[in-house]
Short mmCIF file of C-alpha atoms and ligand atoms in Angstrom, two decimals:
data_model
loop_
_atom_site.label_atom_id
_atom_site.label_comp_id
_atom_site.label_asym_id
_atom_site.label_seq_id
_atom_site.Cartn_x
_atom_site.Cartn_y
_atom_site.Cartn_z
CA MET B 1 197.34 114.60 130.20
CA LYS B 2 198.99 111.89 128.06
CA LYS B 3 196.78 108.98 127.13
CA ILE B 4 198.30 105.51 127.21
CA ALA B 5 196.74 102.38 125.69
CA PHE B 6 197.46 99.37 127.93
CA PHE B 7 197.17 96.15 125.90
CA ASP B 8 196.55 92.56 127.07
CA THR B 9 195.49 93.70 130.54
CA LYS B 10 195.05 91.12 133.29
CA PRO B 11 193.57 91.78 136.76
CA TYR B 12 196.99 91.40 138.44
CA ASP B 13 198.45 94.13 136.14
CA LYS B 14 195.75 96.59 137.12
CA ILE B 15 196.33 96.09 140.85
CA TRP B 16 199.92 97.35 140.66
CA PHE B 17 199.54 100.00 137.96
CA ASP B 18 196.45 101.47 139.66
CA GLN B 19 198.36 101.77 142.95
CA ILE B 20 200.97 104.12 141.50
CA LYS B 21 199.37 105.77 138.45
CA ALA B 22 198.29 108.82 140.49
CA ASP B 23 202.00 109.73 140.82
CA TYR B 24 202.21 110.21 137.04
CA ASP B 25 200.57 112.56 134.60
CA PHE B 26 199.06 109.78 132.47
CA GLU B 27 195.62 108.42 131.79
CA LEU B 28 195.94 104.64 131.49
CA VAL B 29 193.19 102.97 129.48
CA TYR B 30 193.10 99.21 129.89
CA PHE B 31 192.34 96.99 126.88
CA GLU B 32 191.97 93.24 127.20
CA GLU B 33 192.99 92.80 123.55
CA LYS B 34 196.54 91.85 122.66
CA LEU B 35 198.48 94.34 120.57
CA THR B 36 198.62 92.99 117.00
CA SER B 37 198.33 94.46 113.51
CA ASN B 38 194.53 94.00 113.87
CA THR B 39 194.19 95.87 117.15
CA ALA B 40 196.89 98.54 116.73
CA SER B 41 194.34 101.03 115.36
CA MET B 42 192.75 101.15 118.85
CA VAL B 43 195.46 103.69 119.71
CA GLN B 44 193.73 106.47 117.79
CA GLY B 45 193.89 109.53 120.07
CA TYR B 46 196.56 107.98 122.33
CA ASP B 47 200.14 109.13 122.91
CA GLY B 48 201.75 105.87 123.99
CA ALA B 49 201.16 102.14 124.29
CA ILE B 50 202.07 99.45 126.82
CA ALA B 51 202.45 95.83 125.64
CA PHE B 52 203.56 92.42 126.89
CA VAL B 53 205.33 89.21 125.88
CA ASN B 54 202.70 87.59 123.67
CA ASP B 55 201.66 90.68 121.72
CA THR B 56 202.69 90.57 118.05
CA ILE B 57 204.42 93.85 117.30
CA ASP B 58 205.16 93.34 113.62
CA LYS B 59 205.76 95.84 110.81
CA ASN B 60 202.04 96.46 110.23
CA ALA B 61 201.31 96.98 113.93
CA ILE B 62 204.25 99.40 114.21
CA GLU B 63 203.19 101.39 111.15
CA THR B 64 199.65 101.70 112.52
CA LEU B 65 200.93 102.89 115.91
CA ALA B 66 203.22 105.45 114.28
CA LYS B 67 200.53 106.63 111.84
CA ASN B 68 198.25 107.31 114.81
CA GLY B 69 200.88 109.45 116.51
CA VAL B 70 202.13 106.94 119.08
CA GLY B 71 205.87 107.51 119.47
CA ILE B 72 206.57 105.24 122.41
CA LEU B 73 205.96 101.57 123.08
CA ALA B 74 206.64 100.54 126.67
CA MET B 75 207.12 96.80 127.04
CA ARG B 76 206.19 95.71 130.56
CA CYS B 77 208.65 92.79 130.33
CA ALA B 78 212.34 92.06 129.79
CA GLY B 79 212.23 89.93 126.61
CA TYR B 80 211.56 91.63 123.26
CA ASN B 81 211.67 88.90 120.63
CA ASN B 82 208.07 89.74 119.60
CA ILE B 83 209.01 93.14 118.12
CA ASP B 84 210.15 93.91 114.57
CA PHE B 85 212.91 96.29 115.64
CA LYS B 86 214.01 97.15 112.11
CA ALA B 87 210.48 98.34 111.34
CA ALA B 88 210.38 100.31 114.60
CA PHE B 89 213.64 102.18 114.00
CA GLN B 90 213.08 105.92 113.39
CA LYS B 91 209.34 105.42 113.97
CA LEU B 92 208.70 104.11 117.44
CA HIS B 93 210.88 104.27 120.53
CA VAL B 94 210.77 100.96 122.40
CA VAL B 95 211.52 100.80 126.12
CA ARG B 96 211.38 97.78 128.41
CA VAL B 97 211.86 96.62 131.99
CA PRO B 98 215.31 95.03 131.82
CA ALA B 99 215.14 93.51 135.31
CA TYR B 100 212.24 93.29 137.70
CA SER B 101 213.04 90.25 139.73
CA PRO B 102 215.55 87.67 138.58
CA TYR B 103 214.66 85.89 141.85
CA ALA B 104 211.04 85.38 140.73
CA VAL B 105 212.08 83.54 137.56
CA ALA B 106 215.01 81.61 139.04
CA GLU B 107 212.94 80.51 142.05
CA HIS B 108 210.16 79.34 139.72
CA ALA B 109 212.68 77.32 137.70
CA MET B 110 213.83 75.59 140.89
CA ALA B 111 210.23 75.14 142.09
CA MET B 112 209.42 73.36 138.83
CA LEU B 113 212.50 71.16 139.11
CA LEU B 114 211.66 70.17 142.69
CA CYS B 115 208.01 69.50 141.85
CA LEU B 116 208.81 67.43 138.78
CA ASN B 117 211.66 65.46 140.34
CA ARG B 118 209.82 64.64 143.58
CA LYS B 119 206.49 64.14 141.70
CA LEU B 120 204.64 66.65 143.87
CA HIS B 121 202.13 67.28 141.07
CA ARG B 122 201.19 63.61 141.17
CA ALA B 123 201.30 63.26 144.97
CA PHE B 124 198.99 66.27 145.36
CA ASN B 125 196.36 64.66 143.13
CA ARG B 126 196.73 61.25 144.77
CA THR B 127 196.31 62.35 148.37
CA ARG B 128 193.22 64.41 147.45
CA GLU B 129 191.65 61.07 146.56
CA TYR B 130 193.00 59.36 149.71
CA ASN B 131 195.45 57.42 147.54
CA PHE B 132 198.50 57.18 149.78
CA SER B 133 200.52 54.83 147.55
CA LEU B 134 204.11 55.86 146.79
CA ASN B 135 204.47 53.73 143.67
CA GLY B 136 205.95 55.73 140.80
CA LEU B 137 206.88 58.71 142.96
CA THR B 138 210.63 58.05 143.30
CA GLY B 139 212.86 61.04 142.55
CA PHE B 140 216.61 61.60 142.86
CA ASP B 141 218.79 63.68 145.21
CA LEU B 142 219.75 66.99 143.63
CA HIS B 143 222.76 67.08 145.96
CA GLY B 144 225.85 66.02 144.02
CA LYS B 145 224.12 66.19 140.61
CA THR B 146 225.27 68.51 137.83
CA ALA B 147 223.19 71.46 136.67
CA GLY B 148 223.99 72.85 133.21
CA VAL B 149 222.96 76.50 132.89
CA ILE B 150 222.70 78.10 129.44
CA GLY B 151 222.89 81.87 129.80
CA THR B 152 224.47 83.36 132.90
CA GLY B 153 222.84 86.78 132.97
CA LYS B 154 220.73 88.07 135.84
CA ILE B 155 218.37 85.09 136.09
CA GLY B 156 220.92 82.39 135.24
CA ARG B 157 223.24 83.61 137.99
CA VAL B 158 220.51 83.55 140.64
CA PHE B 159 219.56 80.05 139.49
CA ILE B 160 223.21 79.01 139.84
CA ASP B 161 223.30 80.31 143.43
CA ILE B 162 220.13 78.35 144.23
CA CYS B 163 221.60 75.16 142.71
CA ARG B 164 224.77 75.62 144.73
CA GLY B 165 222.62 75.94 147.85
CA PHE B 166 221.29 72.48 147.06
CA GLY B 167 224.85 71.11 146.82
CA MET B 168 224.73 70.73 143.05
CA ASN B 169 227.75 71.08 140.77
CA VAL B 170 227.23 73.77 138.17
CA LEU B 171 228.46 74.03 134.57
CA ALA B 172 227.54 76.95 132.34
CA PHE B 173 227.63 78.09 128.76
CA ASP B 174 227.45 81.74 127.74
CA PRO B 175 229.24 83.44 124.82
CA TYR B 176 229.92 86.31 127.24
CA PRO B 177 231.10 84.62 130.46
CA ALA B 178 230.70 86.54 133.70
CA LYS B 179 234.18 87.54 134.85
CA ASP B 180 235.42 86.58 138.32
CA SER B 181 232.20 84.71 139.02
CA GLY B 182 233.81 81.38 139.89
CA ILE B 183 231.41 79.74 137.41
CA GLU B 184 232.82 76.76 135.46
CA TYR B 185 232.20 77.64 131.80
CA VAL B 186 232.35 74.86 129.21
CA GLU B 187 231.40 74.54 125.55
CA GLN B 188 227.75 73.77 124.84
CA GLU B 189 228.50 70.20 123.74
CA GLU B 190 230.33 69.45 126.98
CA LEU B 191 227.49 70.93 129.04
CA PHE B 192 224.95 68.77 127.18
CA ALA B 193 227.08 65.66 127.78
CA ARG B 194 227.75 66.21 131.50
CA ALA B 195 224.60 67.79 132.93
CA ASP B 196 221.87 65.86 134.79
CA VAL B 197 219.62 68.91 134.73
CA ILE B 198 219.73 71.62 132.02
CA SER B 199 218.12 75.01 132.59
CA LEU B 200 217.75 77.62 129.84
CA HIS B 201 218.30 81.27 130.78
CA CYS B 202 219.42 82.82 127.48
CA PRO B 203 217.34 85.15 125.30
CA LEU B 204 215.64 83.96 122.12
CA THR B 205 217.80 85.06 119.18
CA LYS B 206 218.68 83.65 115.76
CA GLU B 207 221.57 81.79 117.43
CA THR B 208 219.51 80.32 120.27
CA ALA B 209 216.31 79.39 118.38
CA HIS B 210 215.83 75.60 118.75
CA ILE B 211 219.12 75.09 120.60
CA ILE B 212 217.35 72.11 122.08
CA ASN B 213 216.73 69.89 119.06
CA LYS B 214 217.17 66.30 117.90
CA LYS B 215 220.95 66.70 117.52
CA THR B 216 221.60 68.38 120.85
CA LEU B 217 219.17 66.06 122.67
CA ALA B 218 221.23 63.12 121.37
CA LEU B 219 224.31 64.53 123.11
CA MET B 220 222.59 64.58 126.51
CA LYS B 221 222.61 61.98 129.28
CA ASP B 222 219.78 59.47 129.27
CA GLY B 223 217.11 60.69 131.68
CA VAL B 224 218.23 64.34 131.58
CA VAL B 225 215.76 66.85 133.04
CA LEU B 226 215.15 70.04 131.02
CA ILE B 227 213.85 73.30 132.44
CA ASN B 228 212.78 76.19 130.23
CA THR B 229 211.64 79.42 131.86
CA SER B 230 213.12 81.57 129.09
CA ARG B 231 211.37 81.46 125.71
CA GLY B 232 209.45 78.59 124.11
CA ALA B 233 211.23 78.63 120.76
CA LEU B 234 214.54 77.73 122.40
CA ILE B 235 213.20 74.17 122.20
CA ASP B 236 211.97 72.31 119.13
CA SER B 237 208.77 71.02 120.74
CA ASP B 238 208.19 68.14 118.28
CA GLU B 239 211.71 66.85 118.82
CA LEU B 240 211.41 67.23 122.59
CA LEU B 241 208.17 65.25 122.51
CA GLU B 242 209.91 62.39 120.66
CA ALA B 243 212.80 62.45 123.16
CA ILE B 244 210.38 62.21 126.10
CA LYS B 245 208.45 59.38 124.44
CA SER B 246 211.69 57.44 123.86
CA GLY B 247 212.80 57.98 127.48
CA LYS B 248 215.90 59.97 126.48
CA VAL B 249 214.53 62.95 128.41
CA GLY B 250 213.50 62.01 131.94
CA GLY B 251 211.49 65.13 132.64
CA ALA B 252 210.61 68.51 131.19
CA ALA B 253 209.56 71.57 133.16
CA LEU B 254 208.26 74.19 130.77
CA ASP B 255 207.04 77.64 131.75
CA VAL B 256 207.14 78.74 128.11
CA TYR B 257 206.10 77.04 124.90
CA GLU B 258 206.89 77.76 121.26
CA GLU B 259 203.26 78.28 120.24
CA GLU B 260 202.09 79.80 123.51
CA SER B 261 200.91 83.19 122.24
CA ASP B 262 197.34 82.12 121.37
CA LEU B 263 196.95 79.94 124.46
CA PHE B 264 198.81 81.07 127.55
CA TYR B 265 197.08 83.49 129.93
CA GLU B 266 193.62 82.42 128.72
CA ASP B 267 191.10 79.85 130.01
CA PHE B 268 190.42 77.06 127.50
CA SER B 269 188.98 74.63 130.04
CA ASN B 270 185.70 74.44 128.12
CA THR B 271 187.31 73.76 124.74
CA ASN B 272 189.54 71.15 123.15
CA ILE B 273 192.78 72.88 122.32
CA GLN B 274 193.96 72.45 118.74
CA ASP B 275 197.66 72.13 119.54
CA ASP B 276 198.27 68.37 119.60
CA VAL B 277 201.92 68.66 120.64
CA LEU B 278 201.03 70.72 123.70
CA ALA B 279 198.10 68.44 124.54
CA ARG B 280 200.39 65.39 124.35
CA LEU B 281 203.07 67.07 126.47
CA ILE B 282 200.45 67.99 129.10
CA SER B 283 199.27 64.36 129.18
CA MET B 284 202.71 63.07 130.21
CA HIS B 285 203.43 62.26 133.84
CA ASN B 286 206.99 63.59 133.58
CA VAL B 287 206.13 66.94 132.01
CA LEU B 288 205.16 69.97 134.07
CA ILE B 289 203.78 72.99 132.27
CA THR B 290 203.02 76.40 133.72
CA SER B 291 201.71 79.20 131.53
CA HIS B 292 204.55 81.74 131.50
CA GLN B 293 204.11 82.57 135.16
CA ALA B 294 207.72 82.54 136.34
CA PHE B 295 207.68 86.34 136.70
CA LEU B 296 204.49 86.38 138.78
CA THR B 297 205.46 87.63 142.23
CA ASN B 298 204.27 90.77 144.02
CA GLU B 299 207.78 92.17 143.97
CA ALA B 300 208.18 91.66 140.23
CA LEU B 301 204.75 93.14 139.40
CA GLN B 302 205.47 96.21 141.51
CA ASN B 303 208.86 96.73 139.83
CA ILE B 304 207.29 96.25 136.39
CA ALA B 305 204.65 98.91 137.06
CA GLU B 306 207.18 101.39 138.49
CA THR B 307 209.76 100.99 135.71
CA THR B 308 207.16 101.03 132.90
CA LEU B 309 205.65 104.32 134.07
CA LYS B 310 209.12 105.84 134.69
CA ASN B 311 210.12 104.84 131.15
CA LEU B 312 207.06 106.63 129.75
CA GLU B 313 207.69 109.69 131.93
CA GLU B 314 211.28 109.93 130.63
CA TYR B 315 210.02 109.81 127.05
CA PHE B 316 207.38 112.51 127.46
CA ALA B 317 209.81 114.73 129.42
CA GLY B 318 212.30 114.52 126.51
CA LYS B 319 214.86 112.87 128.78
CA LEU B 320 217.45 110.17 128.10
CA LEU B 321 215.66 106.84 127.75
CA GLN B 322 217.56 104.61 130.12
CA ASN B 323 215.77 101.45 129.06
CA GLU B 324 215.42 102.05 125.34
CA ILE B 325 216.27 99.20 123.02
CA CYS B 326 216.62 99.16 119.23
CA TYR B 327 217.93 96.62 116.74
CA GLN B 328 221.42 98.09 117.05
CA CYS B 329 221.49 97.85 120.87
CA ASP B 330 220.33 94.28 120.43
CA LYS B 331 223.51 93.52 118.48
CA LEU B 332 225.18 93.59 121.89
CA GLY B 333 225.76 97.24 122.50
CA LYS B 334 226.55 98.41 118.96
CA CYS B 335 224.05 101.27 119.16
CA GLU B 336 225.56 104.72 118.82
CA LYS B 337 223.12 106.76 120.86
CA LEU B 338 222.42 110.36 119.86
CA PRO B 339 223.70 113.17 122.13
CA ASN B 340 220.24 113.22 123.77
CA GLY B 341 220.80 109.59 124.82
CA ARG B 342 218.15 108.15 122.52
CA CYS B 343 218.61 105.49 119.85
CA PHE B 344 217.33 107.80 117.08
P1 NAI K 1 220.14 88.77 130.75
O1 NAI K 1 220.24 89.64 129.54
O2 NAI K 1 220.58 89.31 132.07
O3 NAI K 1 220.98 87.43 130.49
C1 NAI K 1 220.94 86.69 129.30
C2 NAI K 1 222.26 85.96 129.18
O4 NAI K 1 222.19 85.10 128.04
C3 NAI K 1 223.46 86.91 128.95
O5 NAI K 1 224.51 86.62 129.87
C4 NAI K 1 223.86 86.61 127.52
O6 NAI K 1 225.27 86.76 127.29
C5 NAI K 1 223.44 85.16 127.39
N1 NAI K 1 223.38 84.69 126.02
C6 NAI K 1 223.19 85.41 124.88
N2 NAI K 1 223.27 84.59 123.81
C7 NAI K 1 223.51 83.35 124.29
C8 NAI K 1 223.72 82.08 123.68
N3 NAI K 1 223.72 81.94 122.34
N4 NAI K 1 223.93 81.00 124.47
C9 NAI K 1 223.97 81.14 125.82
N5 NAI K 1 223.79 82.31 126.45
C10 NAI K 1 223.57 83.40 125.70
O7 NAI K 1 218.65 88.27 130.79
P2 NAI K 1 217.83 87.70 132.06
O8 NAI K 1 217.17 88.82 132.76
O9 NAI K 1 218.70 86.77 132.82
O10 NAI K 1 216.66 86.91 131.31
C11 NAI K 1 216.93 85.74 130.54
C12 NAI K 1 215.69 85.38 129.75
O11 NAI K 1 214.65 84.98 130.64
C13 NAI K 1 215.06 86.55 128.96
O12 NAI K 1 215.67 86.68 127.69
C14 NAI K 1 213.63 86.13 128.83
O13 NAI K 1 213.47 85.44 127.60
C15 NAI K 1 213.40 85.15 129.98
N6 NAI K 1 212.42 85.64 130.97
C16 NAI K 1 211.35 84.84 131.26
C17 NAI K 1 210.40 85.22 132.18
C18 NAI K 1 209.24 84.35 132.55
O14 NAI K 1 208.29 84.82 133.20
N7 NAI K 1 209.24 83.08 132.20
C19 NAI K 1 210.50 86.54 132.82
C20 NAI K 1 211.71 87.28 132.51
C21 NAI K 1 212.61 86.84 131.59
#
């Protein structure tokens, strides 16, 4: 029976993987540790590994996995910016879950927008203390406002549908526009200038790192609301903080944060966190932060468990790896797969 090391395990992961693992010929061993170059040696005697978004799968971690005979890394997520793909090539097959529920993430983005705009986070705290004052709780109608969506893949398109349901106008930017979608595509600069609400749904790449920065913030409308459920490093956090302090940005809903990997998913309520930018953002009345939870629905967790174990089964059965990704695939489909359907 193949032995699989499951890194960065949380109770909600176990619920769904335990429900279906009997259907597969694997022994899953759950580790609470994140997969990093320091913990990679835990895979001694294992055949595969499962990892998540905030694991650090760098050259050293990859070499340790490969040296210990692990040939497959199954990411139980869609994003893969935390992997050194060049180092993995020829050593470690990487598979992922390309889509598990675009609805989960898009609905969370809208939930954050509604909460922030209508100040539900503040109203909730007030009424718990029998403070029924409405001062400071004024929002704006979403109906008739313009949403600017950056990245119109699976999640961006669901978010666009939701915005349309609210009677919003939608503008989008994507270097690969969706054909026949009826979406109004504009250049990035025009989107920044016209949108009342901007939501990020593109992957983190060299081109998209810090697309929200001092320069692009200056192009935006005063009072613009930003939503980021994609990856933290799409936004320069220091420059966002300055723009919120100056009033340029009217609200920020962040499910992801540039320096989240040592913080998110853990309980620091008995410590003072060292990240002053995050602490300052959290202190602001017009900032709403959730800790990378946009994916967290029952449907998404079930799909993640099913696809991850199917990906591993395909690998061990010597089959085509439908969800394999390498640095060449990442260059938008330039991977020339081998006759057996694998990247190498
Ligand atoms: P997708 O691959 O279906 O869509 C991404 C879109 O971004 C594509 O249409 C692509 O052409 C576009 N894009 C690429 N470069 C771009 C650029 N420079 N500017 C604008 N658009 C660009 O991906 P999907 O499933 O919609 O996911 C989007 C992102 O959401 C993922 O990359 C991931 O980072 C994030 N995510 C966050 C989750 C959470 O729990 N917060 C969960 C799942 C995904």
